[in-house]
Amino acid sequence: MASTLALKILARASGVPALRQGEIATCKVDLAMMHDSGGPRRVKPMLEKLGVGVWDPSKIVLVTDHYVPAVDAESAAILDLTRKWAAANGIARFHDMQGICHVILPENGYLKPGMFAVGGDSHSPTGGAFGAYMFGIGATEMAGVLATGEIWVRAPGTHLVRWTGALGKGVSAKDIMLKLCRAMTLSAVKYDVVEFAGPAIEKLPMIERLVLANMSAELGAQTGLIAPDAVTRDFLAGKGVELADADLARWRSDPDAEFTRTWTFDAAELAPQIAAPHSPENSDAAAAHKGTRIQQAYIGACTGAKLVDLHMAAAVLKGRKVAAGTRLLIAPASQRTTTEAAADGTLATLLGAGAILLPTGCGACAGYGAGVLAEDETCLSSTARNFKGRMGHPKSRVYLGSPYSVAAAAVAGEIVDPREFLA
């Protein structure tokens, strides 16, 4: 029976030869990821009430990224509880203040093709960039996974999203996703799966592919998948994970697999995109928002502050200065990102332009810590969401764009097409 990549992974995880769309499968979990916000402080009381411990500590990854560094006593208490729970339950893969969970997983080679994984965060579909079926669940479901190592899933349909051509200068994976948020809308997929394919996707480096899978959540998908290829193999080899050719051949949709819908876009026609408040769906070409004044430019979060994102910003900022009356805040996605950016001179370029370096963590993306907005302020951000009040005051305004666009706006003091700064 011809099968999509999603159905192949779920069939393997549930121990059956094949699955059809709509069937219910009970799947064994290969990896469960939690962070400090939705993790131990939520699941600990449930497990204690049930009188059970975790089913397999070696399959759990725990990350502190939301409340770090602690800015008040409540945050400190949450982090203290998280650290003590990790120690008490023998969680060896505990990453404390090392980076954002969706970046920590790929940095450490925890994800590989064909895995079935869950995460206690809505952007857990990031794992799909490796051809792994990973999706976000709530604390109650996570408690069930921790107790049993299993969770049920309705076998989904798959939307195939093909991108032909190649991205132009100053255009990135973030622009692809903002374009899709408008073209497909935030409810088109309805908790099915998005599979990204086509020549433009194949040309993307692994770190850029993470953005596509991550923001599939914005399309209403349970997860977003990219079939593994040589790019995947080479990235994992750098993490000490070897993939056989059979792994690459096995984990892909069959040529005659049935898709719910096939969407086709031309990457060569894509301009830098900006999403206006208060939804990623409100996207348009950057030129449509030209002249919109900003008080803050923010480069941060799992989608917008990896090393490649800082390189994008540096390409714009080199030899330039942040405009008077505008602040540029940069919160690298991980400690490793900060270290590498310091080593290759990227940080020097960013700071030399007037950027302010913030601690690694989720930060202002979710309204935590430094960088939140005051009433009536406008920010252009590299984050994934711009819902009302998410980054501070409910009457603030958040626009979304790529690191290219954020850096360009920081220099201009207003939204511009970043290609103007990329000779």
PDB file of N, CA, C and O in Angstrom, residues 27-68:
ATOM      1  N   CYS A  27       1.202   4.584  19.803  1.00  0.00           N
ATOM      2  CA  CYS A  27       2.610   4.619  19.395  1.00  0.00           C
ATOM      3  C   CYS A  27       3.552   4.642  20.589  1.00  0.00           C
ATOM      4  O   CYS A  27       3.289   5.322  21.591  1.00  0.00           O
ATOM      5  N   LYS A  28       4.650   3.936  20.457  1.00  0.00           N
ATOM      6  CA  LYS A  28       5.702   3.967  21.471  1.00  0.00           C
ATOM      7  C   LYS A  28       6.595   5.185  21.200  1.00  0.00           C
ATOM      8  O   LYS A  28       7.019   5.421  20.081  1.00  0.00           O
ATOM      9  N   VAL A  29       6.872   5.932  22.255  1.00  0.00           N
ATOM     10  CA  VAL A  29       7.603   7.188  22.140  1.00  0.00           C
ATOM     11  C   VAL A  29       9.109   6.937  22.193  1.00  0.00           C
ATOM     12  O   VAL A  29       9.613   6.291  23.115  1.00  0.00           O
ATOM     13  N   ASP A  30       9.830   7.463  21.202  1.00  0.00           N
ATOM     14  CA  ASP A  30      11.289   7.340  21.163  1.00  0.00           C
ATOM     15  C   ASP A  30      11.976   8.444  21.953  1.00  0.00           C
ATOM     16  O   ASP A  30      13.088   8.257  22.450  1.00  0.00           O
ATOM     17  N   LEU A  31      11.332   9.597  22.060  1.00  0.00           N
ATOM     18  CA  LEU A  31      11.910  10.723  22.779  1.00  0.00           C
ATOM     19  C   LEU A  31      10.794  11.632  23.266  1.00  0.00           C
ATOM     20  O   LEU A  31       9.847  11.915  22.528  1.00  0.00           O
ATOM     21  N   ALA A  32      10.922  12.075  24.527  1.00  0.00           N
ATOM     22  CA  ALA A  32       9.970  13.035  25.102  1.00  0.00           C
ATOM     23  C   ALA A  32      10.759  14.228  25.608  1.00  0.00           C
ATOM     24  O   ALA A  32      11.668  14.088  26.422  1.00  0.00           O
ATOM     25  N   MET A  33      10.412  15.406  25.101  1.00  0.00           N
ATOM     26  CA  MET A  33      11.117  16.629  25.473  1.00  0.00           C
ATOM     27  C   MET A  33      10.217  17.523  26.324  1.00  0.00           C
ATOM     28  O   MET A  33       9.044  17.705  26.006  1.00  0.00           O
ATOM     29  N   MET A  34      10.782  18.076  27.386  1.00  0.00           N
ATOM     30  CA  MET A  34      10.057  19.027  28.233  1.00  0.00           C
ATOM     31  C   MET A  34      10.947  20.225  28.517  1.00  0.00           C
ATOM     32  O   MET A  34      12.166  20.128  28.452  1.00  0.00           O
ATOM     33  N   HIS A  35      10.299  21.353  28.878  1.00  0.00           N
ATOM     34  CA  HIS A  35      11.060  22.506  29.356  1.00  0.00           C
ATOM     35  C   HIS A  35      10.525  22.960  30.705  1.00  0.00           C
ATOM     36  O   HIS A  35       9.554  22.389  31.239  1.00  0.00           O
ATOM     37  N   ASP A  36      11.162  23.968  31.260  1.00  0.00           N
ATOM     38  CA  ASP A  36      10.856  24.394  32.619  1.00  0.00           C
ATOM     39  C   ASP A  36       9.449  24.944  32.782  1.00  0.00           C
ATOM     40  O   ASP A  36       8.858  24.830  33.856  1.00  0.00           O
ATOM     41  N   SER A  37       8.884  25.520  31.738  1.00  0.00           N
ATOM     42  CA  SER A  37       7.561  26.122  31.879  1.00  0.00           C
ATOM     43  C   SER A  37       6.460  25.073  31.965  1.00  0.00           C
ATOM     44  O   SER A  37       5.619  25.119  32.865  1.00  0.00           O
ATOM     45  N   GLY A  38       6.445  24.117  31.036  1.00  0.00           N
ATOM     46  CA  GLY A  38       5.372  23.128  31.026  1.00  0.00           C
ATOM     47  C   GLY A  38       5.789  21.762  31.517  1.00  0.00           C
ATOM     48  O   GLY A  38       5.008  20.812  31.432  1.00  0.00           O
ATOM     49  N   GLY A  39       7.011  21.639  32.053  1.00  0.00           N
ATOM     50  CA  GLY A  39       7.544  20.340  32.424  1.00  0.00           C
ATOM     51  C   GLY A  39       7.311  19.928  33.862  1.00  0.00           C
ATOM     52  O   GLY A  39       6.158  19.767  34.290  1.00  0.00           O
ATOM     53  N   PRO A  40       8.386  19.707  34.634  1.00  0.00           N
ATOM     54  CA  PRO A  40       8.258  19.148  35.980  1.00  0.00           C
ATOM     55  C   PRO A  40       7.253  19.844  36.890  1.00  0.00           C
ATOM     56  O   PRO A  40       6.550  19.183  37.642  1.00  0.00           O
ATOM     57  N   ARG A  41       7.152  21.152  36.805  1.00  0.00           N
ATOM     58  CA  ARG A  41       6.217  21.826  37.715  1.00  0.00           C
ATOM     59  C   ARG A  41       4.771  21.443  37.416  1.00  0.00           C
ATOM     60  O   ARG A  41       3.915  21.545  38.284  1.00  0.00           O
ATOM     61  N   ARG A  42       4.499  20.997  36.179  1.00  0.00           N
ATOM     62  CA  ARG A  42       3.151  20.549  35.815  1.00  0.00           C
ATOM     63  C   ARG A  42       2.971  19.047  35.999  1.00  0.00           C
ATOM     64  O   ARG A  42       1.948  18.590  36.503  1.00  0.00           O
ATOM     65  N   VAL A  43       3.963  18.256  35.553  1.00  0.00           N
ATOM     66  CA  VAL A  43       3.779  16.802  35.543  1.00  0.00           C
ATOM     67  C   VAL A  43       4.103  16.146  36.877  1.00  0.00           C
ATOM     68  O   VAL A  43       3.576  15.065  37.191  1.00  0.00           O
ATOM     69  N   LYS A  44       4.958  16.765  37.690  1.00  0.00           N
ATOM     70  CA  LYS A  44       5.353  16.168  38.963  1.00  0.00           C
ATOM     71  C   LYS A  44       4.145  15.850  39.857  1.00  0.00           C
ATOM     72  O   LYS A  44       4.028  14.714  40.358  1.00  0.00           O
ATOM     73  N   PRO A  45       3.219  16.788  40.073  1.00  0.00           N
ATOM     74  CA  PRO A  45       2.064  16.466  40.927  1.00  0.00           C
ATOM     75  C   PRO A  45       1.207  15.344  40.349  1.00  0.00           C
ATOM     76  O   PRO A  45       0.652  14.530  41.105  1.00  0.00           O
ATOM     77  N   MET A  46       1.087  15.276  39.017  1.00  0.00           N
ATOM     78  CA  MET A  46       0.273  14.229  38.397  1.00  0.00           C
ATOM     79  C   MET A  46       0.894  12.854  38.602  1.00  0.00           C
ATOM     80  O   MET A  46       0.203  11.880  38.931  1.00  0.00           O
ATOM     81  N   LEU A  47       2.201  12.766  38.386  1.00  0.00           N
ATOM     82  CA  LEU A  47       2.875  11.479  38.568  1.00  0.00           C
ATOM     83  C   LEU A  47       2.818  11.032  40.018  1.00  0.00           C
ATOM     84  O   LEU A  47       2.648   9.833  40.314  1.00  0.00           O
ATOM     85  N   GLU A  48       2.960  11.975  40.929  1.00  0.00           N
ATOM     86  CA  GLU A  48       2.883  11.635  42.355  1.00  0.00           C
ATOM     87  C   GLU A  48       1.495  11.150  42.735  1.00  0.00           C
ATOM     88  O   GLU A  48       1.336  10.217  43.527  1.00  0.00           O
ATOM     89  N   LYS A  49       0.474  11.771  42.163  1.00  0.00           N
ATOM     90  CA  LYS A  49      -0.905  11.341  42.438  1.00  0.00           C
ATOM     91  C   LYS A  49      -1.157   9.934  41.907  1.00  0.00           C
ATOM     92  O   LYS A  49      -1.878   9.134  42.524  1.00  0.00           O
ATOM     93  N   LEU A  50      -0.539   9.632  40.746  1.00  0.00           N
ATOM     94  CA  LEU A  50      -0.676   8.295  40.169  1.00  0.00           C
ATOM     95  C   LEU A  50       0.203   7.271  40.868  1.00  0.00           C
ATOM     96  O   LEU A  50       0.013   6.063  40.717  1.00  0.00           O
ATOM     97  N   GLY A  51       1.209   7.769  41.594  1.00  0.00           N
ATOM     98  CA  GLY A  51       2.125   6.865  42.286  1.00  0.00           C
ATOM     99  C   GLY A  51       3.088   6.159  41.349  1.00  0.00           C
ATOM    100  O   GLY A  51       3.474   5.012  41.594  1.00  0.00           O
ATOM    101  N   VAL A  52       3.488   6.838  40.260  1.00  0.00           N
ATOM    102  CA  VAL A  52       4.389   6.231  39.283  1.00  0.00           C
ATOM    103  C   VAL A  52       5.567   7.167  39.020  1.00  0.00           C
ATOM    104  O   VAL A  52       5.509   8.369  39.271  1.00  0.00           O
ATOM    105  N   GLY A  53       6.640   6.577  38.472  1.00  0.00           N
ATOM    106  CA  GLY A  53       7.782   7.365  38.040  1.00  0.00           C
ATOM    107  C   GLY A  53       7.828   7.416  36.528  1.00  0.00           C
ATOM    108  O   GLY A  53       6.853   7.057  35.853  1.00  0.00           O
ATOM    109  N   VAL A  54       8.961   7.840  35.976  1.00  0.00           N
ATOM    110  CA  VAL A  54       9.076   7.929  34.521  1.00  0.00           C
ATOM    111  C   VAL A  54       9.425   6.565  33.945  1.00  0.00           C
ATOM    112  O   VAL A  54      10.167   5.800  34.544  1.00  0.00           O
ATOM    113  N   TRP A  55       8.887   6.286  32.753  1.00  0.00           N
ATOM    114  CA  TRP A  55       9.033   4.948  32.181  1.00  0.00           C
ATOM    115  C   TRP A  55      10.455   4.663  31.737  1.00  0.00           C
ATOM    116  O   TRP A  55      10.924   3.526  31.828  1.00  0.00           O
ATOM    117  N   ASP A  56      11.187   5.685  31.240  1.00  0.00           N
ATOM    118  CA  ASP A  56      12.544   5.458  30.750  1.00  0.00           C
ATOM    119  C   ASP A  56      13.294   6.790  30.756  1.00  0.00           C
ATOM    120  O   ASP A  56      13.189   7.569  29.796  1.00  0.00           O
ATOM    121  N   PRO A  57      14.068   7.076  31.798  1.00  0.00           N
ATOM    122  CA  PRO A  57      14.778   8.359  31.882  1.00  0.00           C
ATOM    123  C   PRO A  57      15.698   8.629  30.700  1.00  0.00           C
ATOM    124  O   PRO A  57      15.944   9.783  30.353  1.00  0.00           O
ATOM    125  N   SER A  58      16.197   7.581  30.051  1.00  0.00           N
ATOM    126  CA  SER A  58      17.138   7.771  28.946  1.00  0.00           C
ATOM    127  C   SER A  58      16.466   8.349  27.700  1.00  0.00           C
ATOM    128  O   SER A  58      17.151   8.817  26.784  1.00  0.00           O
ATOM    129  N   LYS A  59      15.139   8.305  27.660  1.00  0.00           N
ATOM    130  CA  LYS A  59      14.417   8.822  26.500  1.00  0.00           C
ATOM    131  C   LYS A  59      13.805  10.201  26.753  1.00  0.00           C
ATOM    132  O   LYS A  59      13.029  10.698  25.938  1.00  0.00           O
ATOM    133  N   ILE A  60      14.183  10.814  27.858  1.00  0.00           N
ATOM    134  CA  ILE A  60      13.650  12.128  28.208  1.00  0.00           C
ATOM    135  C   ILE A  60      14.739  13.185  28.058  1.00  0.00           C
ATOM    136  O   ILE A  60      15.872  12.992  28.496  1.00  0.00           O
ATOM    137  N   VAL A  61      14.393  14.290  27.427  1.00  0.00           N
ATOM    138  CA  VAL A  61      15.268  15.450  27.340  1.00  0.00           C
ATOM    139  C   VAL A  61      14.567  16.598  28.055  1.00  0.00           C
ATOM    140  O   VAL A  61      13.413  16.910  27.758  1.00  0.00           O
ATOM    141  N   LEU A  62      15.260  17.198  29.000  1.00  0.00           N
ATOM    142  CA  LEU A  62      14.695  18.298  29.788  1.00  0.00           C
ATOM    143  C   LEU A  62      15.569  19.534  29.610  1.00  0.00           C
ATOM    144  O   LEU A  62      16.799  19.456  29.721  1.00  0.00           O
ATOM    145  N   VAL A  63      14.930  20.664  29.320  1.00  0.00           N
ATOM    146  CA  VAL A  63      15.651  21.898  29.020  1.00  0.00           C
ATOM    147  C   VAL A  63      15.066  23.048  29.835  1.00  0.00           C
ATOM    148  O   VAL A  63      13.845  23.163  29.960  1.00  0.00           O
ATOM    149  N   THR A  64      15.920  23.881  30.401  1.00  0.00           N
ATOM    150  CA  THR A  64      15.433  25.131  30.983  1.00  0.00           C
ATOM    151  C   THR A  64      15.705  26.244  29.972  1.00  0.00           C
ATOM    152  O   THR A  64      16.843  26.460  29.566  1.00  0.00           O
ATOM    153  N   ASP A  65      14.626  26.920  29.552  1.00  0.00           N
ATOM    154  CA  ASP A  65      14.787  27.981  28.549  1.00  0.00           C
ATOM    155  C   ASP A  65      13.791  29.127  28.701  1.00  0.00           C
ATOM    156  O   ASP A  65      14.028  30.220  28.195  1.00  0.00           O
ATOM    157  N   HIS A  66      12.677  28.905  29.401  1.00  0.00           N
ATOM    158  CA  HIS A  66      11.664  29.948  29.516  1.00  0.00           C
ATOM    159  C   HIS A  66      11.944  30.930  30.656  1.00  0.00           C
ATOM    160  O   HIS A  66      11.778  32.138  30.491  1.00  0.00           O
ATOM    161  N   TYR A  67      12.330  30.416  31.793  1.00  0.00           N
ATOM    162  CA  TYR A  67      12.500  31.262  32.983  1.00  0.00           C
ATOM    163  C   TYR A  67      13.966  31.588  33.270  1.00  0.00           C
ATOM    164  O   TYR A  67      14.310  31.944  34.384  1.00  0.00           O
ATOM    165  N   VAL A  68      14.815  31.469  32.246  1.00  0.00           N
ATOM    166  CA  VAL A  68      16.255  31.681  32.447  1.00  0.00           C
ATOM    167  C   VAL A  68      16.711  32.983  31.802  1.00  0.00           C
ATOM    168  O   VAL A  68      16.216  33.353  30.735  1.00  0.00           O
TER     169      VAL A  68
END
